[in-house]
mmCIF file of C-alpha atoms in Angstrom:
data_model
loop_
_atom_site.group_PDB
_atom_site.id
_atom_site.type_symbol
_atom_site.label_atom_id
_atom_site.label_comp_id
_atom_site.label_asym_id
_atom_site.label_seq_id
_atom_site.Cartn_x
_atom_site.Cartn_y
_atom_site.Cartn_z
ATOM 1 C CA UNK A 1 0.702 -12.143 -20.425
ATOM 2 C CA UNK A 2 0.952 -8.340 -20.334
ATOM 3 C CA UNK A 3 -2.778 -8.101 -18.925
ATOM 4 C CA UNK A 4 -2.259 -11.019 -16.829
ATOM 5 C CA UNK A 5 0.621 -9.216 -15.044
ATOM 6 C CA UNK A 6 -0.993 -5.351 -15.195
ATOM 7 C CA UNK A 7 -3.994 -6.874 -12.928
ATOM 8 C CA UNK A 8 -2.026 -8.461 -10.368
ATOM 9 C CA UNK A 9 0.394 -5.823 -9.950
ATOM 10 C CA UNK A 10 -2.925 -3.309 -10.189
ATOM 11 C CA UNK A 11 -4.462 -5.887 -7.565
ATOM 12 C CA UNK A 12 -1.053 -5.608 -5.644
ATOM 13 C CA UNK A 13 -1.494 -2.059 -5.703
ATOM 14 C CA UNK A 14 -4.723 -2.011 -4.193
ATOM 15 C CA UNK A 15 -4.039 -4.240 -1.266
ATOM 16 C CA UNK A 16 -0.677 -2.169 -0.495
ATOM 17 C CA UNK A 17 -2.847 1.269 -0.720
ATOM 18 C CA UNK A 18 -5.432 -0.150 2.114
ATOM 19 C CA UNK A 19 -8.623 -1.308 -0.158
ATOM 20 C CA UNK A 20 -9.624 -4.015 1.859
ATOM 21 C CA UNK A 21 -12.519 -5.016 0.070
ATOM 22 C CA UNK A 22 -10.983 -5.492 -3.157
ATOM 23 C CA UNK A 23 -8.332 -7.330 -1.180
ATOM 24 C CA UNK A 24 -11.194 -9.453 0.532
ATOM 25 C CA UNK A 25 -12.579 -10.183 -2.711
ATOM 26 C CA UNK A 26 -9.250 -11.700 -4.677
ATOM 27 C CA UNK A 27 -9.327 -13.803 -1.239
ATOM 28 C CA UNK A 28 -12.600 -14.546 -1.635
ATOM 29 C CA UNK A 29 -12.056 -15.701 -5.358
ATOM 30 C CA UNK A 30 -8.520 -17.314 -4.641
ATOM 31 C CA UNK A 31 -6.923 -15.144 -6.714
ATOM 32 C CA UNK A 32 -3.912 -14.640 -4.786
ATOM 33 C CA UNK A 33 -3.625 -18.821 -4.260
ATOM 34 C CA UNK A 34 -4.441 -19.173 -7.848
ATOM 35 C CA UNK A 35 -0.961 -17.145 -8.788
ATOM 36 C CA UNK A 36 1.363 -18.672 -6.139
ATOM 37 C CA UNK A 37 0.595 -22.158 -6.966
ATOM 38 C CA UNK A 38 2.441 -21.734 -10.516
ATOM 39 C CA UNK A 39 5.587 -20.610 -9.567
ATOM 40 C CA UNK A 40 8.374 -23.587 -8.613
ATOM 41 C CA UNK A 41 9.166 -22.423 -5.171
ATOM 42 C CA UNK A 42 6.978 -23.298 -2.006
ATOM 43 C CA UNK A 43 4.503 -20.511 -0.997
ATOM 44 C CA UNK A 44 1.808 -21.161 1.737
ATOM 45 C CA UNK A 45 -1.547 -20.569 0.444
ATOM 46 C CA UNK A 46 -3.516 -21.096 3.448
ATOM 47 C CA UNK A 47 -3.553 -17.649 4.423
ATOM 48 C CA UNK A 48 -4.050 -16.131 0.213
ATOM 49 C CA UNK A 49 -7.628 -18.202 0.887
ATOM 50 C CA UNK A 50 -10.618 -15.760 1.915
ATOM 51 C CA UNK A 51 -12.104 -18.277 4.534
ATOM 52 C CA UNK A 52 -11.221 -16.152 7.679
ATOM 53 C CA UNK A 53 -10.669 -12.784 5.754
ATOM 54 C CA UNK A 54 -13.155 -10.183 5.969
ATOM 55 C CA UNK A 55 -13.160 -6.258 4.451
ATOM 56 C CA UNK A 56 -13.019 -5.334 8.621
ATOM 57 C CA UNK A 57 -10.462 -7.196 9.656
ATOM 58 C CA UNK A 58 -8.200 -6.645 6.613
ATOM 59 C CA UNK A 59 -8.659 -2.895 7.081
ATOM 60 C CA UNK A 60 -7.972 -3.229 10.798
ATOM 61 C CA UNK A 61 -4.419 -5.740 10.160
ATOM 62 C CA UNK A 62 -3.665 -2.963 7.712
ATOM 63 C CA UNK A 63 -3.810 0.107 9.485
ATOM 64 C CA UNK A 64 -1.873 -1.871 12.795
ATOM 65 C CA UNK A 65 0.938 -2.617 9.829
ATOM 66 C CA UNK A 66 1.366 0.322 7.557
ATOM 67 C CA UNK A 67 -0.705 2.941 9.099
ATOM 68 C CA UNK A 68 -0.353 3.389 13.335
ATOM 69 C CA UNK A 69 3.193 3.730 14.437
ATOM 70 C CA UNK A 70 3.432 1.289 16.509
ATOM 71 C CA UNK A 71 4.757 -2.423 17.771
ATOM 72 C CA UNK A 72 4.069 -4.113 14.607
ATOM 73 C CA UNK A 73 4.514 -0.729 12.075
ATOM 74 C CA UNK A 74 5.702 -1.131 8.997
ATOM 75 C CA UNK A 75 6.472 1.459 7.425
ATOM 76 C CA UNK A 76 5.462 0.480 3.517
ATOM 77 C CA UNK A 77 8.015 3.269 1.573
ATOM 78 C CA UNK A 78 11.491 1.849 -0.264
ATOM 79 C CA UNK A 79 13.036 5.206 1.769
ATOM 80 C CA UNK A 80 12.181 3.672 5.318
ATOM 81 C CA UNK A 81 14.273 0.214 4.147
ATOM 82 C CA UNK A 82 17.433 1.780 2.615
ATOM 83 C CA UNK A 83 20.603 0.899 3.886
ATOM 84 C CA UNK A 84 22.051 3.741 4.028
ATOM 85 C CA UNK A 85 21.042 7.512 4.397
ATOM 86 C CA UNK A 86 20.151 10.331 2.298
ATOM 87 C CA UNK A 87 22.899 12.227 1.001
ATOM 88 C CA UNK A 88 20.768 15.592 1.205
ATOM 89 C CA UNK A 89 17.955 14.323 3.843
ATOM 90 C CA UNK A 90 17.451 17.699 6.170
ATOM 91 C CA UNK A 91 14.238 16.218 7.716
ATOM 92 C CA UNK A 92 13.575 15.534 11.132
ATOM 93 C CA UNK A 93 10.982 13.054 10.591
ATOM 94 C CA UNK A 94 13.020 9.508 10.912
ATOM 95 C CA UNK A 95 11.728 6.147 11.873
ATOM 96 C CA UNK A 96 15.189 4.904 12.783
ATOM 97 C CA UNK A 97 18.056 6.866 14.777
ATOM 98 C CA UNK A 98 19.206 9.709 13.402
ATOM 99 C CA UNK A 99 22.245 9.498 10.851
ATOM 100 C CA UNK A 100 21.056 6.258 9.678
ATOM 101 C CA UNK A 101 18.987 4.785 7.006
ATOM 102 C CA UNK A 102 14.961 4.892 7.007
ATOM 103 C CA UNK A 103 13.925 8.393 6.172
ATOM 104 C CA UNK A 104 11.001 9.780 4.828
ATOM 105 C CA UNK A 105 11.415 10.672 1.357
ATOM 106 C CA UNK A 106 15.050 10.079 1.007
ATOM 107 C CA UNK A 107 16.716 9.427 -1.982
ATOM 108 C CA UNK A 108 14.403 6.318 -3.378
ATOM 109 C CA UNK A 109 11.553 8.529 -3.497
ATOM 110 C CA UNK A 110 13.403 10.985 -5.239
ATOM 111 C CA UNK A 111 14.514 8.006 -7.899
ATOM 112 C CA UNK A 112 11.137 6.997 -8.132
ATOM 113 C CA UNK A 113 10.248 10.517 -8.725
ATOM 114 C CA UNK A 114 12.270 10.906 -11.748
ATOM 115 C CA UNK A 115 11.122 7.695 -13.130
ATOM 116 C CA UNK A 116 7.564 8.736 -12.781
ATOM 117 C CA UNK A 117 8.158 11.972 -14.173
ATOM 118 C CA UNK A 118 10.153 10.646 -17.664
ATOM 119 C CA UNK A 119 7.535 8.281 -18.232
ATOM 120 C CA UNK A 120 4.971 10.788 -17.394
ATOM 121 C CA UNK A 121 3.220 9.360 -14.786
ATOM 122 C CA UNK A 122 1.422 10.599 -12.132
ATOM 123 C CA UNK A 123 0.353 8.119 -9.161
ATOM 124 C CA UNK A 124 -2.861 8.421 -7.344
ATOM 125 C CA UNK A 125 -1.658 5.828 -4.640
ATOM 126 C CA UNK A 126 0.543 5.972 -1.944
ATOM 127 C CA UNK A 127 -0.717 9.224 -0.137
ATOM 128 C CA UNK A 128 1.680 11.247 -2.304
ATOM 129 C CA UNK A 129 5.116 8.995 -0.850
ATOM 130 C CA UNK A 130 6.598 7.922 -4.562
ATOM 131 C CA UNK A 131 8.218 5.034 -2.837
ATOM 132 C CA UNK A 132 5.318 3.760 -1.436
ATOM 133 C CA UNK A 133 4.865 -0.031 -2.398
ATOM 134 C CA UNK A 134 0.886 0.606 -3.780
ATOM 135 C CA UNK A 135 2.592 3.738 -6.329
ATOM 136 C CA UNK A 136 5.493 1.804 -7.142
ATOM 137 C CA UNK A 137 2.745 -1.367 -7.972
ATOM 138 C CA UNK A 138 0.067 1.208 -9.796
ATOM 139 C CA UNK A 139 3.463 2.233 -12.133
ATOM 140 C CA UNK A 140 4.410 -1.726 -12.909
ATOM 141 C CA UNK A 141 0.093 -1.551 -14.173
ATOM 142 C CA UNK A 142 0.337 1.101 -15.785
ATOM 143 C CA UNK A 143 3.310 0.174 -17.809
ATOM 144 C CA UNK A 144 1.857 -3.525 -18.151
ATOM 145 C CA UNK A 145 -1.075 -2.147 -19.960
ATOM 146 C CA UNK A 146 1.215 -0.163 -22.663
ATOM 147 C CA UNK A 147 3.011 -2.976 -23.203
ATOM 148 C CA UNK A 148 0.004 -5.019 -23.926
ATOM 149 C CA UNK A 149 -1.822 -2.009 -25.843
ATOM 150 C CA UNK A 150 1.622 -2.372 -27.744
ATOM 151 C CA UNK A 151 1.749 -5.945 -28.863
ATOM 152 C CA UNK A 152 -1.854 -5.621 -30.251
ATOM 153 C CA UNK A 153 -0.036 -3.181 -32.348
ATOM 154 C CA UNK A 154 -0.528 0.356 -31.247
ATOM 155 C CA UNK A 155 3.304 1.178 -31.707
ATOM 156 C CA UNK A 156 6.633 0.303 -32.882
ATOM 157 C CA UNK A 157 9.347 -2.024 -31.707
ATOM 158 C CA UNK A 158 10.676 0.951 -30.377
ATOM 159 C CA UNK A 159 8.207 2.011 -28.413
ATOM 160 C CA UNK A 160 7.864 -1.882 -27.004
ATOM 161 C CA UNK A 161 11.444 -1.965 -26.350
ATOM 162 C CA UNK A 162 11.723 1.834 -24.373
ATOM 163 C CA UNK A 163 8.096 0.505 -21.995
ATOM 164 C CA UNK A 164 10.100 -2.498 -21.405
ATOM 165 C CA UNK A 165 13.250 -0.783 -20.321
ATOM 166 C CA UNK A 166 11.604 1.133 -17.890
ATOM 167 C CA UNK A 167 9.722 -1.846 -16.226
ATOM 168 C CA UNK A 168 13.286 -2.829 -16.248
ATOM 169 C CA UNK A 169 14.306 -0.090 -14.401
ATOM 170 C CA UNK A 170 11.907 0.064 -12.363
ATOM 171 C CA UNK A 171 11.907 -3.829 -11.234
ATOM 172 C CA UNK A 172 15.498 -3.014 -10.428
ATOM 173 C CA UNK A 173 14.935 -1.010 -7.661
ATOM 174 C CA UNK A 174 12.959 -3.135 -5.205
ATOM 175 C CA UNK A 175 15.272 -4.427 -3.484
ATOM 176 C CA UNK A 176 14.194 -3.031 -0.666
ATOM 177 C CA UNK A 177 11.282 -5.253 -0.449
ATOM 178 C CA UNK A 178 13.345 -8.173 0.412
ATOM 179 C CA UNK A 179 13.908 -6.632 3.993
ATOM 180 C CA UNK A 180 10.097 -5.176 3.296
ATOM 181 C CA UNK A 181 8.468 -8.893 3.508
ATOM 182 C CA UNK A 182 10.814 -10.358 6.382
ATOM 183 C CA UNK A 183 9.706 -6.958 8.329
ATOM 184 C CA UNK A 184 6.248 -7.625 7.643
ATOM 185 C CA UNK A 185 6.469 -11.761 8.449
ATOM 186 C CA UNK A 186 7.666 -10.870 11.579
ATOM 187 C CA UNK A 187 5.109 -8.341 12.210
ATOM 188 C CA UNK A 188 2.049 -9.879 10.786
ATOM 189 C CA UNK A 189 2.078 -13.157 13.175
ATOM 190 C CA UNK A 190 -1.662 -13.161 13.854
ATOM 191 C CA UNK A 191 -3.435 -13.225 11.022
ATOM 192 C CA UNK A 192 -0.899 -13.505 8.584
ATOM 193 C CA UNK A 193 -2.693 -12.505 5.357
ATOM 194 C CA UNK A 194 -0.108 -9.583 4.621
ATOM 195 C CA UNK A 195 2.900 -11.321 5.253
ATOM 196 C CA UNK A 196 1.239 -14.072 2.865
ATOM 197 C CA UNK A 197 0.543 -11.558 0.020
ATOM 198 C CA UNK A 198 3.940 -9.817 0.783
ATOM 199 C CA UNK A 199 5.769 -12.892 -0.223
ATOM 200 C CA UNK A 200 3.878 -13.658 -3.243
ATOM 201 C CA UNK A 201 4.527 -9.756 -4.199
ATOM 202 C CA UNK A 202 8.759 -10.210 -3.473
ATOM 203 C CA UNK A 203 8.751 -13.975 -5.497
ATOM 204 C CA UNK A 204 6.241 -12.390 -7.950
ATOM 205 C CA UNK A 205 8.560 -9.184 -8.946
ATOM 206 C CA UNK A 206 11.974 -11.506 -8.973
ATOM 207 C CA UNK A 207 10.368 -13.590 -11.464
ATOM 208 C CA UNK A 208 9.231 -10.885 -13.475
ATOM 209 C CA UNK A 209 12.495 -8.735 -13.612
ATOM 210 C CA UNK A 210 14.331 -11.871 -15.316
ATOM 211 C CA UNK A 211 11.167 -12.104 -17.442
ATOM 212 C CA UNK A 212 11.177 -8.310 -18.486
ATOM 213 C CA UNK A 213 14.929 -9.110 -19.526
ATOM 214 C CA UNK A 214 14.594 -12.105 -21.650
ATOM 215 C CA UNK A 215 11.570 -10.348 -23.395
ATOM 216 C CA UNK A 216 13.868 -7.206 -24.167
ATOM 217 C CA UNK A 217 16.339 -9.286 -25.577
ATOM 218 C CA UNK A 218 14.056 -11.137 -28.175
ATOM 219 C CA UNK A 219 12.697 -9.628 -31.382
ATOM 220 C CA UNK A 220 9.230 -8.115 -31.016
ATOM 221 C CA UNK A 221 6.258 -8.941 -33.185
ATOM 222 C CA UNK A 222 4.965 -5.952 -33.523
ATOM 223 C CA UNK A 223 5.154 -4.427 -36.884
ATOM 224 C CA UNK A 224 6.320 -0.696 -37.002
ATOM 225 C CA UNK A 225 3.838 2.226 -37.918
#
């Protein structure tokens, strides 16, 4: 289950960071369709299907979403969703009126910062914004993968335990991307393949914070070094 989850939230990462060909191909291959149609709620797979979906158009919706300020920009950092503003923000670079929320690097960036930097973890995605959704994805994979290289039995309960208290942590703040994917549904209205994969990312992460809690609360099987 821990590699399951690492390559959809690497896979997640990906698609949020602007690879449109490895987005086209999990469309292609119905990956995306394949992992809303298990969980209990009603998700619309039509548009997680690669039938219309192309590496050129994907790259094209993308950019007119998270890349072009614009009518349908939006903006894909936890900072530019917050509800309210930076306690020590001094920059003038805003996408909402000044004195309100939706900075650039306000304080979740910092948070995600300092999670990044105790686990130490350095993020290649998100053109250097540590709120961006692709870094905050590429951390959930890279923790995923330590938690499976840890039930094969590289480690200690401990060590199990403190991987899955950060992917606690971590799961706990996206809340932003609640107001994220209704931004994005309401900008996406053409082709609606983001807004599709944006709310099988929200139901996906909500399911597996209350996993990563009932997991840290049952005895591991590892066996300690």
């Amino acid at each position: 289950m821990a590699t399951a989850r690492a390559r959809l939230y690497g896979l997640l990462a990906a698609t949020f960071d602007g690879e449109a060909e490895t987005t086209a191909a999990a469309l292609d291959r119905g990956s995306f369709a394949a992992v809303a149609e298990v969980f209990p709620i009603d998700i619309e797979t039509a548009n997680l299907r690669g039938d219309d979906h192309d590496a050129d158009s994907l790259a094209l919706g993308y950019d007119n979403l998270f890349v072009v300020p614009g009518t349908h920009y939006v903006p894909p950092f936890a900072s530019a969703h917050a509800t309210d503003p930076s306690e020590e923000f001094e920059s003038d670079s805003r996408y909402h009126t000044a004195g309100e929320a939706g900075e650039l690097l306000g304080d979740p960036a910092a948070d995600m910062a300092q999670l990044y930097a105790a686990a130490e973890f350095s993020p290649e995605r998100g053109d250097g914004i540590p709120d961006h959704a692709a870094a905050f994805f590429e951390f959930m994979r890279a923790l995923c993968e330590r938690e499976a290289a840890l039930l094969d039995g590289d480690g200690t309960e401990a060590n199990l335990d403190a991987v899955r208290e950060v992917q606690a942590r971590t799961l706990s703040r996206l809340g932003w991307f609640d107001r994220f994917e209704e931004a994005i549904a309401s900008s996406d209205t053409v082709e609606g393949v983001f807004a599709a994969i944006a709310r099988l990312a929200r139901t996906f992460t909500a399911w597996d914070a209350q996993e990563v809690v009932q997991a840290d609360q049952q005895p591991s099987e590892t066996t300690p070094s």
